[in-house]
Coordinates of C-alpha atoms in Angstrom, one line a residue:
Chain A
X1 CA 102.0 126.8 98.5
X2 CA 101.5 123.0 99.2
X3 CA 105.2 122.1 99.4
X4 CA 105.4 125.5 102.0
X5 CA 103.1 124.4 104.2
X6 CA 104.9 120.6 104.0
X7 CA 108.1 122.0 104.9
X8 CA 106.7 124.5 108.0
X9 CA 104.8 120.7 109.4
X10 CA 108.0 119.6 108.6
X11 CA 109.4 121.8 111.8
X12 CA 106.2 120.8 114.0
X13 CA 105.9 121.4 117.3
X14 CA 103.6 120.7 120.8
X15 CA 105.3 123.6 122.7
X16 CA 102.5 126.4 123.6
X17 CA 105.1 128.9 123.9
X18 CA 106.1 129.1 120.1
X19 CA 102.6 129.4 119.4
X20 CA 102.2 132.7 117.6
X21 CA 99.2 134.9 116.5
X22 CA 100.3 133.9 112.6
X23 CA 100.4 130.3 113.6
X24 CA 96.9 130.9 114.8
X25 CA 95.5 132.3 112.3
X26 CA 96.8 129.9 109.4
X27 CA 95.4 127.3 111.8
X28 CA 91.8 128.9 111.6
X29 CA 92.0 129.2 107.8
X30 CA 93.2 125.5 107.7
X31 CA 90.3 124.3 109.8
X32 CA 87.7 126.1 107.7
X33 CA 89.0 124.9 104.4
X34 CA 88.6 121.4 105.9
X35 CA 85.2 122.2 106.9
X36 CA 84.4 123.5 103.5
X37 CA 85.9 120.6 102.0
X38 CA 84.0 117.8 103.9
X39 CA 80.5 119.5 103.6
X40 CA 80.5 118.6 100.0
X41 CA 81.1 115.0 101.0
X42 CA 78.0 113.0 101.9
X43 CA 79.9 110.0 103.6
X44 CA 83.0 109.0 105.2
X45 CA 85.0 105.9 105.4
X46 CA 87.9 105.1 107.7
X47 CA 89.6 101.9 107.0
X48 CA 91.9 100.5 109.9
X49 CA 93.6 97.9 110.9
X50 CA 95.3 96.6 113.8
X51 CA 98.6 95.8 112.2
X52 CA 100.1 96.1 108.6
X53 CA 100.1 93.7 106.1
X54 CA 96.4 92.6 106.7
X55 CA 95.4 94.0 102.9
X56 CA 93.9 97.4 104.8
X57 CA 95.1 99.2 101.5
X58 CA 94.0 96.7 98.9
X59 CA 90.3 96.6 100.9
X60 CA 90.3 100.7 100.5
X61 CA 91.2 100.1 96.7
X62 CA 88.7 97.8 96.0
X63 CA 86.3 99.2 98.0
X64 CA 86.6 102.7 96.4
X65 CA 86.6 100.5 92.9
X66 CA 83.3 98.9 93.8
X67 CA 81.8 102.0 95.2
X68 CA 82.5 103.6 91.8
X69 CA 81.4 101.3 90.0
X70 CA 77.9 100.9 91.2
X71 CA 77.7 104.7 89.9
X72 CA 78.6 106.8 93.5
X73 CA 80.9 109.6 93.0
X74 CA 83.6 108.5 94.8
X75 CA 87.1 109.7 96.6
X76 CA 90.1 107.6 98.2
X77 CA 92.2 109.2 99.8
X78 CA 96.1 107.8 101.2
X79 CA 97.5 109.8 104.2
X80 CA 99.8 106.9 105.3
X81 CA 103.2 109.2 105.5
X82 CA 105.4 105.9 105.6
X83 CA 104.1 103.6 103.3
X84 CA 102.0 104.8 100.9
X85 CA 100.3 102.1 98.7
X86 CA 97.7 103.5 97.3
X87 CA 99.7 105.2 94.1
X88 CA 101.1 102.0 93.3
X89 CA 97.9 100.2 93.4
X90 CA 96.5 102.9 91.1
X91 CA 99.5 103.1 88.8
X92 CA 100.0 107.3 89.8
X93 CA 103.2 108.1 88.7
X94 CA 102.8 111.5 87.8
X95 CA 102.7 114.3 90.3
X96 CA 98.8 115.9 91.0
X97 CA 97.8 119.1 89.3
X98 CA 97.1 122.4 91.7
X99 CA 93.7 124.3 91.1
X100 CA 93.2 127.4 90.6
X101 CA 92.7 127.8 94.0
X102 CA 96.3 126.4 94.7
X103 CA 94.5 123.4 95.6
X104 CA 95.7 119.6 95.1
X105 CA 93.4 118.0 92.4
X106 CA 92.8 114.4 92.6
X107 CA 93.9 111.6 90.1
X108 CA 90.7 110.8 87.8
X109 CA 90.6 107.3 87.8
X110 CA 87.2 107.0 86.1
X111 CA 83.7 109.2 85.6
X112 CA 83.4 108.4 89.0
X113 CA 86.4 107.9 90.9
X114 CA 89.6 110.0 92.3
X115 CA 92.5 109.5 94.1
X116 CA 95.0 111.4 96.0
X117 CA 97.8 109.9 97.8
X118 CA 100.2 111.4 100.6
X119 CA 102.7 110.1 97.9
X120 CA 101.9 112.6 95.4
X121 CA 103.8 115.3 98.1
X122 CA 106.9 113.1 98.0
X123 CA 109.7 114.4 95.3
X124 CA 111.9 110.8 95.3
X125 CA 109.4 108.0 96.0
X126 CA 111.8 105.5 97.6
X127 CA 112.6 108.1 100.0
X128 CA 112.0 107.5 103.8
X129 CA 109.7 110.2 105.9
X130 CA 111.9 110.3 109.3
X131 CA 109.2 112.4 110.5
X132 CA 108.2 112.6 114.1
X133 CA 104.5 112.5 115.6
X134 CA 103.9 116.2 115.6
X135 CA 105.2 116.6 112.3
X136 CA 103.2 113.7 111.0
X137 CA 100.1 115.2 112.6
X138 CA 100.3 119.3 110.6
X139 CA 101.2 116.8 107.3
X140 CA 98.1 115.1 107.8
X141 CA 95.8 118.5 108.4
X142 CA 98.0 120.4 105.9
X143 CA 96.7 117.1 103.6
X144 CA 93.2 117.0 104.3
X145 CA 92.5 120.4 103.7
X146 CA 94.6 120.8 100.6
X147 CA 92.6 118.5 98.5
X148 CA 89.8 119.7 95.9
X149 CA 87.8 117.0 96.1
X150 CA 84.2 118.9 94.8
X151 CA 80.9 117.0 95.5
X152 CA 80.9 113.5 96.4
X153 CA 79.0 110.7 97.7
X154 CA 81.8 108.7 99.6
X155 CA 85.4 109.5 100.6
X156 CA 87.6 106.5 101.6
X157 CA 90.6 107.3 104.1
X158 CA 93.5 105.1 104.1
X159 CA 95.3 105.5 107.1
X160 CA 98.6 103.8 108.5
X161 CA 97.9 100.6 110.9
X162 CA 97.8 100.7 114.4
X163 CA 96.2 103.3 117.1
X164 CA 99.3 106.0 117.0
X165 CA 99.2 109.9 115.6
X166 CA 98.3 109.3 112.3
X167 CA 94.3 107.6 112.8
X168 CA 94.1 109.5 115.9
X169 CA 94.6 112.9 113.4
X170 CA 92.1 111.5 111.1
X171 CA 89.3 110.9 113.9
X172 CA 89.8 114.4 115.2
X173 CA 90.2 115.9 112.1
X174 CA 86.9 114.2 110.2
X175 CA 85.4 113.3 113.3
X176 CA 82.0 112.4 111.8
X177 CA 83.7 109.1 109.7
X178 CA 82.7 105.7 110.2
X179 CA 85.6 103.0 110.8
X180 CA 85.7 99.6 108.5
X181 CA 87.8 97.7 110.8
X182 CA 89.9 94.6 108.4
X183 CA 91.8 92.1 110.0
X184 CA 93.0 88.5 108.8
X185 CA 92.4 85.5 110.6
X186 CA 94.9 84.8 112.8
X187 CA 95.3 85.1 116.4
X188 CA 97.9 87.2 116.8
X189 CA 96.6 89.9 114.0
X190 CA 93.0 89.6 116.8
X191 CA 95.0 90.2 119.5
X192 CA 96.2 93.9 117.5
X193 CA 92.7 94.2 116.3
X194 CA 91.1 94.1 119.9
X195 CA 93.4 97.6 120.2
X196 CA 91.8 99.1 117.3
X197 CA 88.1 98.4 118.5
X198 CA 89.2 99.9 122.0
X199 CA 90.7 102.5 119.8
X200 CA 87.6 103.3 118.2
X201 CA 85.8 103.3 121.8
X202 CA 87.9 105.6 123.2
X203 CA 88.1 107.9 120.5
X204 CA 83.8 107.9 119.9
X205 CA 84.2 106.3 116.1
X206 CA 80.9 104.6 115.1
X207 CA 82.2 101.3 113.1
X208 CA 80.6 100.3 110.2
X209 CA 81.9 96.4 111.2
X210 CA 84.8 93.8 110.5
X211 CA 86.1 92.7 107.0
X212 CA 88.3 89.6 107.5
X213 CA 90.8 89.4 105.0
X214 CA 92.5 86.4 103.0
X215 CA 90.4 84.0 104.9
X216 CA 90.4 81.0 102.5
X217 CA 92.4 80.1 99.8
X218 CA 92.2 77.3 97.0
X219 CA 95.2 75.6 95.9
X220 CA 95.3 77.4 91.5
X221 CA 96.3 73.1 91.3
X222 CA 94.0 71.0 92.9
X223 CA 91.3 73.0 94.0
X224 CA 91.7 71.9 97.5
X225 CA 90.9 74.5 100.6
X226 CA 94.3 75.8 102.5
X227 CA 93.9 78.0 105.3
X228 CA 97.0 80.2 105.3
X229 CA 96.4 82.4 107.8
X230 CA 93.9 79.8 109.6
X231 CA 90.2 81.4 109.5
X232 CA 87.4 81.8 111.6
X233 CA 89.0 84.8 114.2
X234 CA 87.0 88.0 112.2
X235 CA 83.6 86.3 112.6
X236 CA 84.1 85.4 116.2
X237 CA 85.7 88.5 117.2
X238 CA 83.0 90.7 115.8
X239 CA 80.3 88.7 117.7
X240 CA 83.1 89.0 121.1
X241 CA 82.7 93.2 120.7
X242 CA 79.4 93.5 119.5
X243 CA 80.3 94.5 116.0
X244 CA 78.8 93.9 112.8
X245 CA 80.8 91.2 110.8
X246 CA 80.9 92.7 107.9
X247 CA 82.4 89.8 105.6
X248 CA 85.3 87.3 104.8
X249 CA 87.1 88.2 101.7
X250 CA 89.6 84.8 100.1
X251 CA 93.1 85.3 99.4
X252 CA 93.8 85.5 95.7
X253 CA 97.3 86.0 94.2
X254 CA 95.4 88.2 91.6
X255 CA 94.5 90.9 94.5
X256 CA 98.5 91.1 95.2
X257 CA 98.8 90.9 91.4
X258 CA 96.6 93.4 90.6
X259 CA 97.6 96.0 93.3
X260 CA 100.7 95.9 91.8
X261 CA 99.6 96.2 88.2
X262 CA 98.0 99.5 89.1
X263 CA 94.5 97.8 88.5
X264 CA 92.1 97.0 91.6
X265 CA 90.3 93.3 90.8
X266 CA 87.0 94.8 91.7
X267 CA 87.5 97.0 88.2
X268 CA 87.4 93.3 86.7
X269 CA 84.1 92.3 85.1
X270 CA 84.2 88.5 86.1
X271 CA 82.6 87.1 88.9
X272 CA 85.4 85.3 91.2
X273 CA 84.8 84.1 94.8
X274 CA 86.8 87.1 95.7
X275 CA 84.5 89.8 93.9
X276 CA 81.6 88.2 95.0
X277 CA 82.7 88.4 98.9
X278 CA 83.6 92.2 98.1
X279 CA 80.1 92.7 96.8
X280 CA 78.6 91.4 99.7
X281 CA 80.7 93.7 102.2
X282 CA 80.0 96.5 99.9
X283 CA 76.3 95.8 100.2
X284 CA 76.7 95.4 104.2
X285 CA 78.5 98.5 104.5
X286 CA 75.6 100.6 102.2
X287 CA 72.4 99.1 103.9
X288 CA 73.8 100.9 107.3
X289 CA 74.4 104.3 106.1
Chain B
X1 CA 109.1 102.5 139.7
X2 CA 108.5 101.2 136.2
X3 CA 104.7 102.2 136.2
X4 CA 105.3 105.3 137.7
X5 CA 108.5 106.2 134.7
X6 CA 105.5 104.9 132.1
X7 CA 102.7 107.4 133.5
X8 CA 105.1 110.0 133.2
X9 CA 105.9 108.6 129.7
X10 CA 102.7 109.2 128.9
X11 CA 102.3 112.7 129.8
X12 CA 105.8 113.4 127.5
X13 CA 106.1 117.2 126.3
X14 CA 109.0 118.3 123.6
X15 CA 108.8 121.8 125.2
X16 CA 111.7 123.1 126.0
X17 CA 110.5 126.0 128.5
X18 CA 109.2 122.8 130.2
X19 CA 112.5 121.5 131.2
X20 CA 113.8 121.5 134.7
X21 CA 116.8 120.4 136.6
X22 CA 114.9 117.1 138.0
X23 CA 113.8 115.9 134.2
X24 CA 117.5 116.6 132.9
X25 CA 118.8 114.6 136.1
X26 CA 116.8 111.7 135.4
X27 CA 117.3 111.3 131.5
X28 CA 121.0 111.5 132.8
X29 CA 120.2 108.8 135.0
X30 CA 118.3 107.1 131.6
X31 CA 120.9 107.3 129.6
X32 CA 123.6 105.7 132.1
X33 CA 121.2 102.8 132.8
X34 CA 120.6 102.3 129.2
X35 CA 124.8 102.4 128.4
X36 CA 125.4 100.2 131.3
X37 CA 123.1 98.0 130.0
X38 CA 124.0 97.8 126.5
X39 CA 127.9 97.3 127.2
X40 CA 127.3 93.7 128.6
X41 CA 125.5 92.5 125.4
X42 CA 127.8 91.6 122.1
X43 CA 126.4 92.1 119.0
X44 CA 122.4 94.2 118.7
X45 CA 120.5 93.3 116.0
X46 CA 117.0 95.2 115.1
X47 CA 115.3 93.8 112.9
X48 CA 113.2 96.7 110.4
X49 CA 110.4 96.4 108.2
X50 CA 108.7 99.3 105.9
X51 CA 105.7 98.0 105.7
X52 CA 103.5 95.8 108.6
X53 CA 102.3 92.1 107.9
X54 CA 105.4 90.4 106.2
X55 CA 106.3 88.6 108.7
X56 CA 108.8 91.1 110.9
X57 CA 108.2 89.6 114.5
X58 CA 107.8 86.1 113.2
X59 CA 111.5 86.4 112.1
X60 CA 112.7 88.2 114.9
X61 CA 111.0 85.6 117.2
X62 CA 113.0 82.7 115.2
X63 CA 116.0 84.4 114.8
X64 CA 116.0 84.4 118.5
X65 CA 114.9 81.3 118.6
X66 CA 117.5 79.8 115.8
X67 CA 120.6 81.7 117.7
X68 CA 119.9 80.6 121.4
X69 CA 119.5 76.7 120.0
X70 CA 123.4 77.2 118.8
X71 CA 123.7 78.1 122.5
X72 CA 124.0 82.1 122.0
X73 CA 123.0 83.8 125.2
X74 CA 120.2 85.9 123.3
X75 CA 117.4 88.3 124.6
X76 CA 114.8 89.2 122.2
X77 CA 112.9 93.0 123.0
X78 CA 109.5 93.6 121.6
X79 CA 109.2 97.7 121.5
X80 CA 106.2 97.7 119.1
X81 CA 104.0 99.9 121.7
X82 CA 100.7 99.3 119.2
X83 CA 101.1 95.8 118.3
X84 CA 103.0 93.8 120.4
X85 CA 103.2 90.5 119.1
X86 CA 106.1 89.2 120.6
X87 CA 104.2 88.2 123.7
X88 CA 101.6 85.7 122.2
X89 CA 104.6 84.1 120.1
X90 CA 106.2 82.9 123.4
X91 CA 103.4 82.4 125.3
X92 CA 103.8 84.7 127.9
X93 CA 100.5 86.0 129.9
X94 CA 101.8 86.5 132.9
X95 CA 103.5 89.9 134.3
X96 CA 107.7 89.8 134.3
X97 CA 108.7 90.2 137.8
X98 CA 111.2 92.6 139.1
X99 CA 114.9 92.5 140.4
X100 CA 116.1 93.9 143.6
X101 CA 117.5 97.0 141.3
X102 CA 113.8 97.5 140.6
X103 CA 114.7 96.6 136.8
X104 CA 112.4 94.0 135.0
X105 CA 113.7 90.6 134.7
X106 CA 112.9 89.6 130.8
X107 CA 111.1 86.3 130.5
X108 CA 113.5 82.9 130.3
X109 CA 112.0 80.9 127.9
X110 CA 115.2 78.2 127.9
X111 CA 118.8 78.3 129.0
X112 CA 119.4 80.3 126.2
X113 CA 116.8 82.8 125.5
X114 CA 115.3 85.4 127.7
X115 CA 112.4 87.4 126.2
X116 CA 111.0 90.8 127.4
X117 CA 107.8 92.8 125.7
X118 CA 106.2 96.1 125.9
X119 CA 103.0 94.1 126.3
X120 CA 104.8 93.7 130.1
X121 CA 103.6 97.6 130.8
X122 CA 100.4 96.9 130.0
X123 CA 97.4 95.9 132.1
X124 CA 95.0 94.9 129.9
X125 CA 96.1 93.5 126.8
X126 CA 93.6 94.4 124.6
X127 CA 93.8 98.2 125.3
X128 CA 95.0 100.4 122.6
X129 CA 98.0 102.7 123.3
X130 CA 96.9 105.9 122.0
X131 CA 99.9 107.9 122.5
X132 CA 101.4 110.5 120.2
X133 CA 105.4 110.3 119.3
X134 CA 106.7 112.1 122.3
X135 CA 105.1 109.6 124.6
X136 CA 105.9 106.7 122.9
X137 CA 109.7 108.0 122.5
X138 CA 109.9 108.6 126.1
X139 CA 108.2 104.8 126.7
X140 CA 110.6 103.4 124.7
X141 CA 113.6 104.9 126.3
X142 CA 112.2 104.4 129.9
X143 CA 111.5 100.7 128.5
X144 CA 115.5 99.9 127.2
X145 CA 116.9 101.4 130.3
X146 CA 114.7 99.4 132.5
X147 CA 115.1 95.8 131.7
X148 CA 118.1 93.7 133.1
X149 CA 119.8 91.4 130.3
X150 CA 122.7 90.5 132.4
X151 CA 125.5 89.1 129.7
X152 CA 124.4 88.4 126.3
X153 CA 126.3 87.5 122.9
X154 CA 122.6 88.9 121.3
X155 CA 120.1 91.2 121.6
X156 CA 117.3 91.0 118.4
X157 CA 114.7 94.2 119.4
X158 CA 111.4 93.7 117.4
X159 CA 110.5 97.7 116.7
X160 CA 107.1 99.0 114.6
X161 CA 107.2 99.0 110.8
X162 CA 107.4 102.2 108.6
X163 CA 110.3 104.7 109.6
X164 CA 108.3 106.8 112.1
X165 CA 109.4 107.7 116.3
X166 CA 109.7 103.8 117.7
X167 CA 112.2 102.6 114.8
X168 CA 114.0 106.6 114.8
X169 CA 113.9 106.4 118.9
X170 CA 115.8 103.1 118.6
X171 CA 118.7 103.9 116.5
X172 CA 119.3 107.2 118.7
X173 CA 118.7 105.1 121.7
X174 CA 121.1 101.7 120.3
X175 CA 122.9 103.6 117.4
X176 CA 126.0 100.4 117.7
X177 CA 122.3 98.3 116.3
X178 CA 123.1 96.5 113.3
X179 CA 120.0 96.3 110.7
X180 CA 118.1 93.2 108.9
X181 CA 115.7 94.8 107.0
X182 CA 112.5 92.2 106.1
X183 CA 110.2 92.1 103.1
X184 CA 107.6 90.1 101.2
X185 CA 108.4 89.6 97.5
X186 CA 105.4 91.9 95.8
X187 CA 106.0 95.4 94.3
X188 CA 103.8 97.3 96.8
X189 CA 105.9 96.0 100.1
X190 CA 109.1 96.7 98.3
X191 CA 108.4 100.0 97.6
X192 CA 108.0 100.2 101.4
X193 CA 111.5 98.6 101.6
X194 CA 113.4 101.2 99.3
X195 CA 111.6 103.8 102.2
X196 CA 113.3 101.7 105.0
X197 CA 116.8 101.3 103.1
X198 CA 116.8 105.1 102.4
X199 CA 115.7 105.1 106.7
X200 CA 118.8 103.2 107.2
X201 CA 121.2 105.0 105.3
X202 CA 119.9 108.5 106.8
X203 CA 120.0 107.6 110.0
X204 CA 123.8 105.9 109.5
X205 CA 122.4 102.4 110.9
X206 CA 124.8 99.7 109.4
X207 CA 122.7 97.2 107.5
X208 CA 123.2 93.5 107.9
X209 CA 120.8 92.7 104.5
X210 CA 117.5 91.8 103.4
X211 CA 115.3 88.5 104.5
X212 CA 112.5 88.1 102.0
X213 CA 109.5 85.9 103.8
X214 CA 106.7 84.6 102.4
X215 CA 108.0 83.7 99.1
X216 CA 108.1 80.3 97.8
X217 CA 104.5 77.8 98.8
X218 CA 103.6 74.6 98.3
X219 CA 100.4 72.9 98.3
X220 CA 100.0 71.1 101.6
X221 CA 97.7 68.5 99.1
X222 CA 99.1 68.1 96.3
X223 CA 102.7 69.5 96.4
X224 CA 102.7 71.9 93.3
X225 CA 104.5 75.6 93.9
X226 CA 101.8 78.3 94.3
X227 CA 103.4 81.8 94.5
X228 CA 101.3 83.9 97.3
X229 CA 102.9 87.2 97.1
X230 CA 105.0 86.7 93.7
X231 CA 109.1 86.2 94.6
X232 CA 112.6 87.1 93.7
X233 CA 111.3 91.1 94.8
X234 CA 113.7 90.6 98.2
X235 CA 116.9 89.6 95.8
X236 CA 116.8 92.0 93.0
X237 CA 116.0 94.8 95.7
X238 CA 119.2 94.2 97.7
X239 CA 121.6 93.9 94.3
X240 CA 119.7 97.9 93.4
X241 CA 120.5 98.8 96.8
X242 CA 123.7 97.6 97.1
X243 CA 123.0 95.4 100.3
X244 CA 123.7 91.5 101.3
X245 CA 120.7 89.2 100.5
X246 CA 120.8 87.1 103.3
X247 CA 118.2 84.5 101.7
X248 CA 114.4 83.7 101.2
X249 CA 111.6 82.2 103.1
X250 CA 108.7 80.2 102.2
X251 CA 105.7 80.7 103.3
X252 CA 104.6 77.7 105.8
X253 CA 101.3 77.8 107.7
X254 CA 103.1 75.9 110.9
X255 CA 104.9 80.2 110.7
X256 CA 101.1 80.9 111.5
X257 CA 100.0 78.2 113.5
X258 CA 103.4 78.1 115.7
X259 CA 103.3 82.0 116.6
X260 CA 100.0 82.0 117.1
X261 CA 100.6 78.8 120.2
X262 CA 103.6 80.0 121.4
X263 CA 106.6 78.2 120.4
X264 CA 108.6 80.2 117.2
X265 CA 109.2 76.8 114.7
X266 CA 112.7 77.6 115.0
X267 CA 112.4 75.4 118.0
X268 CA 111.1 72.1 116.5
X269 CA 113.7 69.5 115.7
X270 CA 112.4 68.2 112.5
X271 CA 113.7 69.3 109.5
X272 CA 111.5 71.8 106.6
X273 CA 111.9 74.2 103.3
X274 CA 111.6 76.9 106.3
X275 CA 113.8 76.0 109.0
X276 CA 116.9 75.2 106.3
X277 CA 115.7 78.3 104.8
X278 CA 116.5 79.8 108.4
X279 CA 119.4 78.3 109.3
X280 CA 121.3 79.8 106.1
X281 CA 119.9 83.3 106.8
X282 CA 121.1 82.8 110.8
X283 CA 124.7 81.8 108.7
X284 CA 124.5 84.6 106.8
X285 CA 123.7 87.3 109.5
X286 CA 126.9 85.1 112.1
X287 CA 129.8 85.2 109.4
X288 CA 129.7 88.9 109.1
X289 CA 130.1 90.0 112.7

């Protein structure tokens, strides 16, 4: 059934004249089985980002880690159609099971944590998804109500970067989520992430705040500071739009490391600076809901 | 004329029923500007990356750079409607002024290099472009058919990561483009990679090879190698692939510092790890054309 309703998005399309009574109709049922879905979900977390390669994904992984840790029953979901990290970060290799209800089930990660990726719909993993916006957009629905996620306290979304189809599905699709905003410091990653906050405006999502990302960095060597991506920009940006600064997270070659072991660091049990800044965020993020 | 092709743009159907004699007349008119255009420039080069953040426009803005100091005529096109970055890398603010053909005259930032961004269309420049895959196709298209290049030996367009409309819209739009596909070193960005290899072959766009940024660092105190986002990921993925590795570069935080002030490195005189680095990948890409 899931694969089906893949390969009809597959054939999207914006014209009003194909619309049919059929096409209708299976959007209705779609739109209730999201509704059903996210009743049974107390909150919602969008993480964006301006542009890619800011550590948007690895801040979703950890935060769904750190979330599940501190004992909330907790979901994290991947909808980005071109380049899904979330599996990888997990180690999911294997494809989802289907409920009884024909519904996809989540990966159990722990007691308290599951994860479901766009990736798991995806028969050769290093193929490429040529698809076009309106395509993109049924996936996404098709996606979102497909899931069996049962009763949870908090579902993270992992959406592609920037302010195109994909987030602007997600906002009218869950359109009660909160946005977690993540940037690095630089200017020219601010200059993307002023577009994401006048994203969020236009599209009425509350923000939780900013999480700068791989801030500072200390040489594995000497110890000394080095600013890779300079630092500074999330702080000052926040205070520029009126948004909460939500916290500045180090780089550390074991969150690269890590993501790619199929391992989160936050699932670590030793204090680093880097867990320590994530606990803070996760504690800035939780006093607001 | 431009603003008035980008409103239009903006309001871009896929419906069929909705075509008329007047739109078919004027993407004729589209598509003979764009040809015209493209048959004075030698050699197109677009630069692809699956996944955001490893450094895409940062090499595209050196390339440019690196080929206009050998004294290529080179123009450099920024089509990344959501994150334009090109702009702030060359310092441009101000709006690109128009020739008597009503086309837009890209930026001259030496004898060499002229420079033209989608950031041009915009009027404020932290407003987010929320526009679904028709629009943005039809931007694009109004975009390369509007800008006047004159004679160039290169063209280097700077299109969105992932394998979604902009990168799809440009192949259709330049399908003579030859690729250079960029990654960082760590398993989750080439997993993105494979995606846009497997985009490449699909779509039939001839592939030049893979840069791999970001790889080597040293401290800036004490020397010692420190590897940020592991390495040797870019190499081992172009022998799988089949595909020319056209070379590795470090990581340097003058990268940062010089896109973020507005002169690419690639213009400095003084030799580095990076610019050498460079200058065999510019070799590389020269002696198969």
């Amino acid at each position: 059934m899931i694969h089906d309703s893949v390969d009809s998005a597959k054939k999207g399309s914006t014209c009003p004249s194909q619309a049919n009574n059929d096409m209708a109709a299976r959007q209705k049922q779609e739109e209730a089985a999201i509704k059903a879905s996210l009743s049974k979900i107390k909150h919602k977390i969008f993480v964006l980002s301006g542009k890619g390669g800011v550590g948007k994904s690895s801040v979703s992984a950890n935060l769904a880690a750190a979330l599940s840790k501190k004992g909330y029953k907790t979901g994290l979901m991947d909808v980005d159609v071109h380049g899904p990290s979330i599996a990888q970060m997990f180690g999911m290799t294997e494809l989802l099971d289907i409920s009884e209800k024909q519904l996809l089930l989540p990966k159990k990660i722990n007691e308290n944590l599951k994860v479901v990726s766009v990736q798991a719909l995806m028969q050769d993993k290093d193929q490429a998804i040529i698809w076009r916006g309106p395509a993109k957009t049924g996936m996404i629905k098709q996606f979102v109500s497909s899931v069996d996620w049962g009763e949870l306290d908090f579902l993270i979304i992992d959406a592609p970067p920037g302010t195109g189809d994909e987030p602007l599905t997600v906002v009218q699709t869950i359109p009660e989520a909160l946005g977690v905003v993540v940037t690095t410091p630089q200017e020219v990653a601010l200059a993307d992430i002023r577009k994401s906050i006048s994203f969020c405006k236009t599209v009425h999502l509350k923000t939780l705040g900013i999480v700068e990302n791989m801030a500072g960095f200390r040489c594995p060597h000497c110890n000394e500071p080095i600013e890779l991506f300079s630092s500074g920009g999330g702080e000052k940006t926040a205070k520029a739009q009126g948004l909460t600064f939500l916290g500045s997270l180090p780089f550390d070659t074991r969150v690269v490391e890590s993501g790619d072991k199929g391992s989160p660091l936050m699932f670590k049990e030793e204090d680093t600076e880097f867990t320590k800044a994530f606990d803070k965020i996760v504690e800035n993020i939780i006093k607001q809901l």
